Amino acid sequence: MSEMLSRNRARNIFFGGSTFFFLLFAALTAHSHWYMVNVSTDREGLTEAVARGKHVWEKHSCINCHSLIGEGAYFAPELGNVWTRYGGRENPDSARAALKGWIKAQPLNVPGRRKMPAFDLSEQELDDLVEFFRWTDAIDTQDWPPHPVG
Ligand code: HEC
């Protein structure tokens, strides 16, 4: 009899365990939030232009084809790292010009290649979008996504 779990012990293990894991979950959630706000986000670089660029990104639903840091659709290249891929870390001016030029040149009618639509954006909207890409690229994602497409 003494080796069996009494009702009381079983109940204590259930409630104790539930409480323990609930508190652990709450602590990890708080830590993740703290980490995102204080460590991985480029807060100083979060300018008005970046925020406006995010609105342009959302208004035109670029995410319906593209992914950003792994989230989104997989029809078109990942853009969370596009600033680095266009050499923005070494040469910001030419990366800015190349990105704006690419968006303005759409649609490219290359047979057999996926097409991006034209969006008819203003210079201001294009500048803001590029700022949004530059800022997103500066987020410390701890190497996420593991194998970025594009
Ligand atoms: C209907 C799908 C679609 C939508 C919506 C779309 N794109 Fe694209 N985009 C593409 C495709 C496809 C490519 C790759 C084309 C190629 O390589 O020839 C691309 C390429 C790009 C590139 C170049 C990426 C690289 O790695 O060279 C940029 C920058 C870009 N898109 C920005 C945007 C922005 C900003 C928006 C929203 C305003 C947007 N796209 C909306 C389909 C889309």
PDB file of C-alpha atoms and ligand atoms in Angstrom:
ATOM      1  CA  MET A   1       0.000   0.000   0.000  1.00  0.00           C
ATOM      2  CA  SER A   2       2.725   2.462   0.922  1.00  0.00           C
ATOM      3  CA  GLU A   3       4.228   2.305  -2.611  1.00  0.00           C
ATOM      4  CA  MET A   4       1.003   3.353  -4.278  1.00  0.00           C
ATOM      5  CA  LEU A   5       0.272   6.953  -5.033  1.00  0.00           C
ATOM      6  CA  SER A   6      -2.333   8.178  -2.608  1.00  0.00           C
ATOM      7  CA  ARG A   7      -5.082  10.462  -3.877  1.00  0.00           C
ATOM      8  CA  ASN A   8      -3.528  13.330  -1.989  1.00  0.00           C
ATOM      9  CA  ARG A   9      -0.084  12.864  -3.484  1.00  0.00           C
ATOM     10  CA  ALA A  10      -1.500  12.475  -6.982  1.00  0.00           C
ATOM     11  CA  ARG A  11      -3.444  15.709  -6.564  1.00  0.00           C
ATOM     12  CA  ASN A  12      -0.419  17.542  -5.206  1.00  0.00           C
ATOM     13  CA  ILE A  13       1.714  16.397  -8.112  1.00  0.00           C
ATOM     14  CA  PHE A  14      -0.967  17.502 -10.559  1.00  0.00           C
ATOM     15  CA  PHE A  15      -1.470  20.968  -9.076  1.00  0.00           C
ATOM     16  CA  GLY A  16       2.186  21.457  -8.207  1.00  0.00           C
ATOM     17  CA  GLY A  17       3.279  20.424 -11.667  1.00  0.00           C
ATOM     18  CA  SER A  18       0.671  22.583 -13.374  1.00  0.00           C
ATOM     19  CA  THR A  19       1.665  25.606 -11.310  1.00  0.00           C
ATOM     20  CA  PHE A  20       5.353  25.018 -11.909  1.00  0.00           C
ATOM     21  CA  PHE A  21       5.004  24.767 -15.690  1.00  0.00           C
ATOM     22  CA  PHE A  22       2.584  27.669 -15.867  1.00  0.00           C
ATOM     23  CA  LEU A  23       5.099  29.884 -14.036  1.00  0.00           C
ATOM     24  CA  LEU A  24       7.913  28.633 -16.258  1.00  0.00           C
ATOM     25  CA  PHE A  25       5.827  29.435 -19.347  1.00  0.00           C
ATOM     26  CA  ALA A  26       5.048  32.928 -18.026  1.00  0.00           C
ATOM     27  CA  ALA A  27       8.724  33.561 -17.239  1.00  0.00           C
ATOM     28  CA  LEU A  28       9.874  32.412 -20.688  1.00  0.00           C
ATOM     29  CA  THR A  29       7.206  34.567 -22.361  1.00  0.00           C
ATOM     30  CA  ALA A  30       8.359  37.593 -20.365  1.00  0.00           C
ATOM     31  CA  HIS A  31      11.970  36.852 -21.252  1.00  0.00           C
ATOM     32  CA  SER A  32      11.184  36.542 -24.981  1.00  0.00           C
ATOM     33  CA  HIS A  33       9.378  39.864 -24.887  1.00  0.00           C
ATOM     34  CA  TRP A  34      12.247  41.521 -23.025  1.00  0.00           C
ATOM     35  CA  TYR A  35      14.767  40.037 -25.470  1.00  0.00           C
ATOM     36  CA  MET A  36      12.902  41.248 -28.565  1.00  0.00           C
ATOM     37  CA  VAL A  37      12.430  44.756 -27.218  1.00  0.00           C
ATOM     38  CA  ASN A  38      15.882  45.267 -25.687  1.00  0.00           C
ATOM     39  CA  VAL A  39      18.341  43.029 -27.522  1.00  0.00           C
ATOM     40  CA  SER A  40      17.308  41.930 -31.015  1.00  0.00           C
ATOM     41  CA  THR A  41      15.521  45.102 -32.187  1.00  0.00           C
ATOM     42  CA  ASP A  42      17.437  48.062 -33.603  1.00  0.00           C
ATOM     43  CA  ARG A  43      15.536  50.654 -31.564  1.00  0.00           C
ATOM     44  CA  GLU A  44      17.711  53.662 -32.415  1.00  0.00           C
ATOM     45  CA  GLY A  45      17.303  52.932 -36.114  1.00  0.00           C
ATOM     46  CA  LEU A  46      13.519  52.717 -35.900  1.00  0.00           C
ATOM     47  CA  THR A  47      12.785  56.030 -37.605  1.00  0.00           C
ATOM     48  CA  GLU A  48       9.617  57.552 -39.032  1.00  0.00           C
ATOM     49  CA  ALA A  49      10.778  56.513 -42.493  1.00  0.00           C
ATOM     50  CA  VAL A  50      11.044  52.873 -41.407  1.00  0.00           C
ATOM     51  CA  ALA A  51       7.514  52.991 -39.990  1.00  0.00           C
ATOM     52  CA  ARG A  52       6.186  54.596 -43.184  1.00  0.00           C
ATOM     53  CA  GLY A  53       7.977  51.931 -45.233  1.00  0.00           C
ATOM     54  CA  LYS A  54       6.257  49.222 -43.228  1.00  0.00           C
ATOM     55  CA  HIS A  55       2.915  50.800 -44.079  1.00  0.00           C
ATOM     56  CA  VAL A  56       3.760  50.791 -47.794  1.00  0.00           C
ATOM     57  CA  TRP A  57       4.761  47.130 -47.430  1.00  0.00           C
ATOM     58  CA  GLU A  58       1.438  46.303 -45.760  1.00  0.00           C
ATOM     59  CA  LYS A  59      -0.755  48.451 -47.998  1.00  0.00           C
ATOM     60  CA  HIS A  60       0.467  46.633 -51.116  1.00  0.00           C
ATOM     61  CA  SER A  61       0.520  43.178 -49.497  1.00  0.00           C
ATOM     62  CA  CYS A  62       4.067  42.405 -50.626  1.00  0.00           C
ATOM     63  CA  ILE A  63       3.896  39.478 -48.188  1.00  0.00           C
ATOM     64  CA  ASN A  64       1.393  37.731 -50.479  1.00  0.00           C
ATOM     65  CA  CYS A  65       4.363  36.716 -52.637  1.00  0.00           C
ATOM     66  CA  HIS A  66       7.434  37.411 -50.485  1.00  0.00           C
ATOM     67  CA  SER A  67       8.567  36.220 -47.092  1.00  0.00           C
ATOM     68  CA  LEU A  68      10.111  38.504 -44.493  1.00  0.00           C
ATOM     69  CA  ILE A  69      12.325  36.741 -41.929  1.00  0.00           C
ATOM     70  CA  GLY A  70      10.807  33.460 -43.027  1.00  0.00           C
ATOM     71  CA  GLU A  71       7.161  34.533 -42.654  1.00  0.00           C
ATOM     72  CA  GLY A  72       4.941  35.001 -45.664  1.00  0.00           C
ATOM     73  CA  ALA A  73       4.533  33.416 -49.070  1.00  0.00           C
ATOM     74  CA  TYR A  74       7.205  31.485 -50.940  1.00  0.00           C
ATOM     75  CA  PHE A  75       6.461  32.643 -54.478  1.00  0.00           C
ATOM     76  CA  ALA A  76       9.141  35.340 -54.458  1.00  0.00           C
ATOM     77  CA  PRO A  77      12.499  35.815 -52.690  1.00  0.00           C
ATOM     78  CA  GLU A  78      12.959  36.392 -48.956  1.00  0.00           C
ATOM     79  CA  LEU A  79      13.376  40.125 -48.374  1.00  0.00           C
ATOM     80  CA  GLY A  80      14.486  40.234 -44.733  1.00  0.00           C
ATOM     81  CA  ASN A  81      18.071  39.950 -45.952  1.00  0.00           C
ATOM     82  CA  VAL A  82      17.712  41.802 -49.260  1.00  0.00           C
ATOM     83  CA  TRP A  83      19.630  44.838 -47.955  1.00  0.00           C
ATOM     84  CA  THR A  84      22.677  42.661 -47.221  1.00  0.00           C
ATOM     85  CA  ARG A  85      22.309  40.732 -50.485  1.00  0.00           C
ATOM     86  CA  TYR A  86      22.334  44.008 -52.439  1.00  0.00           C
ATOM     87  CA  GLY A  87      25.531  45.060 -50.651  1.00  0.00           C
ATOM     88  CA  GLY A  88      23.816  47.682 -48.455  1.00  0.00           C
ATOM     89  CA  ARG A  89      26.145  47.072 -45.521  1.00  0.00           C
ATOM     90  CA  GLU A  90      29.182  48.023 -47.609  1.00  0.00           C
ATOM     91  CA  ASN A  91      27.636  50.472 -50.040  1.00  0.00           C
ATOM     92  CA  PRO A  92      24.286  51.853 -48.896  1.00  0.00           C
ATOM     93  CA  ASP A  93      23.846  54.331 -51.758  1.00  0.00           C
ATOM     94  CA  SER A  94      24.194  51.815 -54.552  1.00  0.00           C
ATOM     95  CA  ALA A  95      22.016  49.259 -52.730  1.00  0.00           C
ATOM     96  CA  ARG A  96      19.328  51.893 -52.299  1.00  0.00           C
ATOM     97  CA  ALA A  97      19.470  52.819 -55.982  1.00  0.00           C
ATOM     98  CA  ALA A  98      19.471  49.168 -57.091  1.00  0.00           C
ATOM     99  CA  LEU A  99      16.477  48.236 -54.926  1.00  0.00           C
ATOM    100  CA  LYS A 100      14.443  51.233 -56.042  1.00  0.00           C
ATOM    101  CA  GLY A 101      15.454  50.602 -59.651  1.00  0.00           C
ATOM    102  CA  TRP A 102      14.357  46.980 -59.420  1.00  0.00           C
ATOM    103  CA  ILE A 103      10.919  47.834 -58.053  1.00  0.00           C
ATOM    104  CA  LYS A 104      10.426  50.593 -60.636  1.00  0.00           C
ATOM    105  CA  ALA A 105      11.457  48.304 -63.508  1.00  0.00           C
ATOM    106  CA  GLN A 106       8.590  45.850 -62.907  1.00  0.00           C
ATOM    107  CA  PRO A 107       7.057  43.965 -64.553  1.00  0.00           C
ATOM    108  CA  LEU A 108      10.042  42.375 -66.281  1.00  0.00           C
ATOM    109  CA  ASN A 109       8.717  40.156 -69.011  1.00  0.00           C
ATOM    110  CA  VAL A 110      11.321  37.429 -68.971  1.00  0.00           C
ATOM    111  CA  PRO A 111       9.776  34.258 -70.390  1.00  0.00           C
ATOM    112  CA  GLY A 112       9.716  31.387 -67.933  1.00  0.00           C
ATOM    113  CA  ARG A 113      10.500  33.654 -64.990  1.00  0.00           C
ATOM    114  CA  ARG A 114       8.113  34.569 -62.199  1.00  0.00           C
ATOM    115  CA  LYS A 115       6.808  38.092 -62.531  1.00  0.00           C
ATOM    116  CA  MET A 116       6.462  40.874 -60.007  1.00  0.00           C
ATOM    117  CA  PRO A 117       3.694  43.417 -60.674  1.00  0.00           C
ATOM    118  CA  ALA A 118       4.263  47.157 -61.089  1.00  0.00           C
ATOM    119  CA  PHE A 119       3.154  49.151 -58.036  1.00  0.00           C
ATOM    120  CA  ASP A 120       3.466  52.737 -59.243  1.00  0.00           C
ATOM    121  CA  LEU A 121       5.060  53.959 -56.006  1.00  0.00           C
ATOM    122  CA  SER A 122       6.256  57.513 -55.394  1.00  0.00           C
ATOM    123  CA  GLU A 123       9.939  58.299 -54.739  1.00  0.00           C
ATOM    124  CA  GLN A 124       9.036  58.878 -51.094  1.00  0.00           C
ATOM    125  CA  GLU A 125       7.322  55.492 -50.841  1.00  0.00           C
ATOM    126  CA  LEU A 126      10.287  53.782 -52.494  1.00  0.00           C
ATOM    127  CA  ASP A 127      12.755  55.486 -50.141  1.00  0.00           C
ATOM    128  CA  ASP A 128      10.639  54.491 -47.147  1.00  0.00           C
ATOM    129  CA  LEU A 129      10.373  50.884 -48.347  1.00  0.00           C
ATOM    130  CA  VAL A 130      14.141  50.653 -48.684  1.00  0.00           C
ATOM    131  CA  GLU A 131      14.525  52.104 -45.181  1.00  0.00           C
ATOM    132  CA  PHE A 132      12.167  49.385 -43.955  1.00  0.00           C
ATOM    133  CA  PHE A 133      14.333  46.730 -45.664  1.00  0.00           C
ATOM    134  CA  ARG A 134      17.506  48.232 -44.189  1.00  0.00           C
ATOM    135  CA  TRP A 135      16.031  48.251 -40.702  1.00  0.00           C
ATOM    136  CA  THR A 136      14.590  44.722 -40.968  1.00  0.00           C
ATOM    137  CA  ASP A 137      17.959  43.461 -42.107  1.00  0.00           C
ATOM    138  CA  ALA A 138      19.508  44.869 -38.895  1.00  0.00           C
ATOM    139  CA  ILE A 139      17.298  42.729 -36.627  1.00  0.00           C
ATOM    140  CA  ASP A 140      19.341  40.084 -34.853  1.00  0.00           C
ATOM    141  CA  THR A 141      17.307  37.030 -35.885  1.00  0.00           C
ATOM    142  CA  GLN A 142      19.863  34.562 -34.507  1.00  0.00           C
ATOM    143  CA  ASP A 143      20.331  33.225 -38.051  1.00  0.00           C
ATOM    144  CA  TRP A 144      16.629  32.733 -38.691  1.00  0.00           C
ATOM    145  CA  PRO A 145      15.472  31.605 -41.231  1.00  0.00           C
ATOM    146  CA  PRO A 146      18.086  28.826 -41.380  1.00  0.00           C
ATOM    147  CA  HIS A 147      18.131  28.602 -45.190  1.00  0.00           C
ATOM    148  CA  PRO A 148      16.788  31.849 -46.592  1.00  0.00           C
ATOM    149  CA  VAL A 149      15.444  31.578 -50.116  1.00  0.00           C
ATOM    150  CA  GLY A 150      16.920  34.032 -52.593  1.00  0.00           C
TER     151      GLY A 150
HETATM  152  C1  HEC B   1       2.537  38.853 -57.305  1.00  0.00           C
HETATM  153  C2  HEC B   1       3.730  38.539 -56.536  1.00  0.00           C
HETATM  154  C3  HEC B   1       4.580  39.661 -55.988  1.00  0.00           C
HETATM  155  C4  HEC B   1       4.195  40.722 -55.199  1.00  0.00           C
HETATM  156  C5  HEC B   1       2.806  41.053 -54.670  1.00  0.00           C
HETATM  157  C6  HEC B   1       5.400  41.467 -54.907  1.00  0.00           C
HETATM  158  N1  HEC B   1       6.483  40.884 -55.486  1.00  0.00           N
HETATM  159 FE1  HEC B   1       8.413  41.475 -55.314  1.00  0.00          FE
HETATM  160  N2  HEC B   1       9.004  39.928 -56.512  1.00  0.00           N
HETATM  161  C7  HEC B   1       8.155  38.984 -57.048  1.00  0.00           C
HETATM  162  C8  HEC B   1       8.948  38.032 -57.809  1.00  0.00           C
HETATM  163  C9  HEC B   1       8.405  36.816 -58.550  1.00  0.00           C
HETATM  164  C10 HEC B   1      10.286  38.451 -57.707  1.00  0.00           C
HETATM  165  C11 HEC B   1      11.518  37.775 -58.349  1.00  0.00           C
HETATM  166  C12 HEC B   1      11.481  38.069 -59.812  1.00  0.00           C
HETATM  167  C13 HEC B   1      12.757  37.671 -60.523  1.00  0.00           C
HETATM  168  O1  HEC B   1      13.703  37.229 -59.869  1.00  0.00           O
HETATM  169  O2  HEC B   1      12.804  37.853 -61.735  1.00  0.00           O
HETATM  170  C14 HEC B   1      10.290  39.638 -56.866  1.00  0.00           C
HETATM  171  C15 HEC B   1      11.433  40.337 -56.520  1.00  0.00           C
HETATM  172  C16 HEC B   1      11.460  41.431 -55.684  1.00  0.00           C
HETATM  173  C17 HEC B   1      12.652  42.120 -55.268  1.00  0.00           C
HETATM  174  C18 HEC B   1      14.072  41.728 -55.650  1.00  0.00           C
HETATM  175  C19 HEC B   1      14.476  40.605 -54.719  1.00  0.00           C
HETATM  176  C20 HEC B   1      15.838  40.027 -54.979  1.00  0.00           C
HETATM  177  O3  HEC B   1      16.202  39.150 -54.205  1.00  0.00           O
HETATM  178  O4  HEC B   1      16.514  40.420 -55.926  1.00  0.00           O
HETATM  179  C21 HEC B   1      12.268  43.148 -54.447  1.00  0.00           C
HETATM  180  C22 HEC B   1      13.156  44.149 -53.738  1.00  0.00           C
HETATM  181  C23 HEC B   1      10.823  43.101 -54.361  1.00  0.00           C
HETATM  182  N3  HEC B   1      10.376  42.053 -55.127  1.00  0.00           N
HETATM  183  C24 HEC B   1      10.060  43.976 -53.619  1.00  0.00           C
HETATM  184  C25 HEC B   1       8.675  43.923 -53.530  1.00  0.00           C
HETATM  185  C26 HEC B   1       7.874  44.890 -52.824  1.00  0.00           C
HETATM  186  C27 HEC B   1       8.414  46.079 -52.061  1.00  0.00           C
HETATM  187  C28 HEC B   1       6.571  44.503 -52.983  1.00  0.00           C
HETATM  188  C29 HEC B   1       5.329  45.213 -52.478  1.00  0.00           C
HETATM  189  C30 HEC B   1       5.223  46.626 -52.844  1.00  0.00           C
HETATM  190  C31 HEC B   1       6.572  43.302 -53.790  1.00  0.00           C
HETATM  191  N4  HEC B   1       7.854  42.984 -54.105  1.00  0.00           N
HETATM  192  C32 HEC B   1       5.424  42.614 -54.131  1.00  0.00           C
HETATM  193  C33 HEC B   1       6.792  38.902 -56.893  1.00  0.00           C
HETATM  194  C34 HEC B   1       6.016  39.778 -56.162  1.00  0.00           C
END
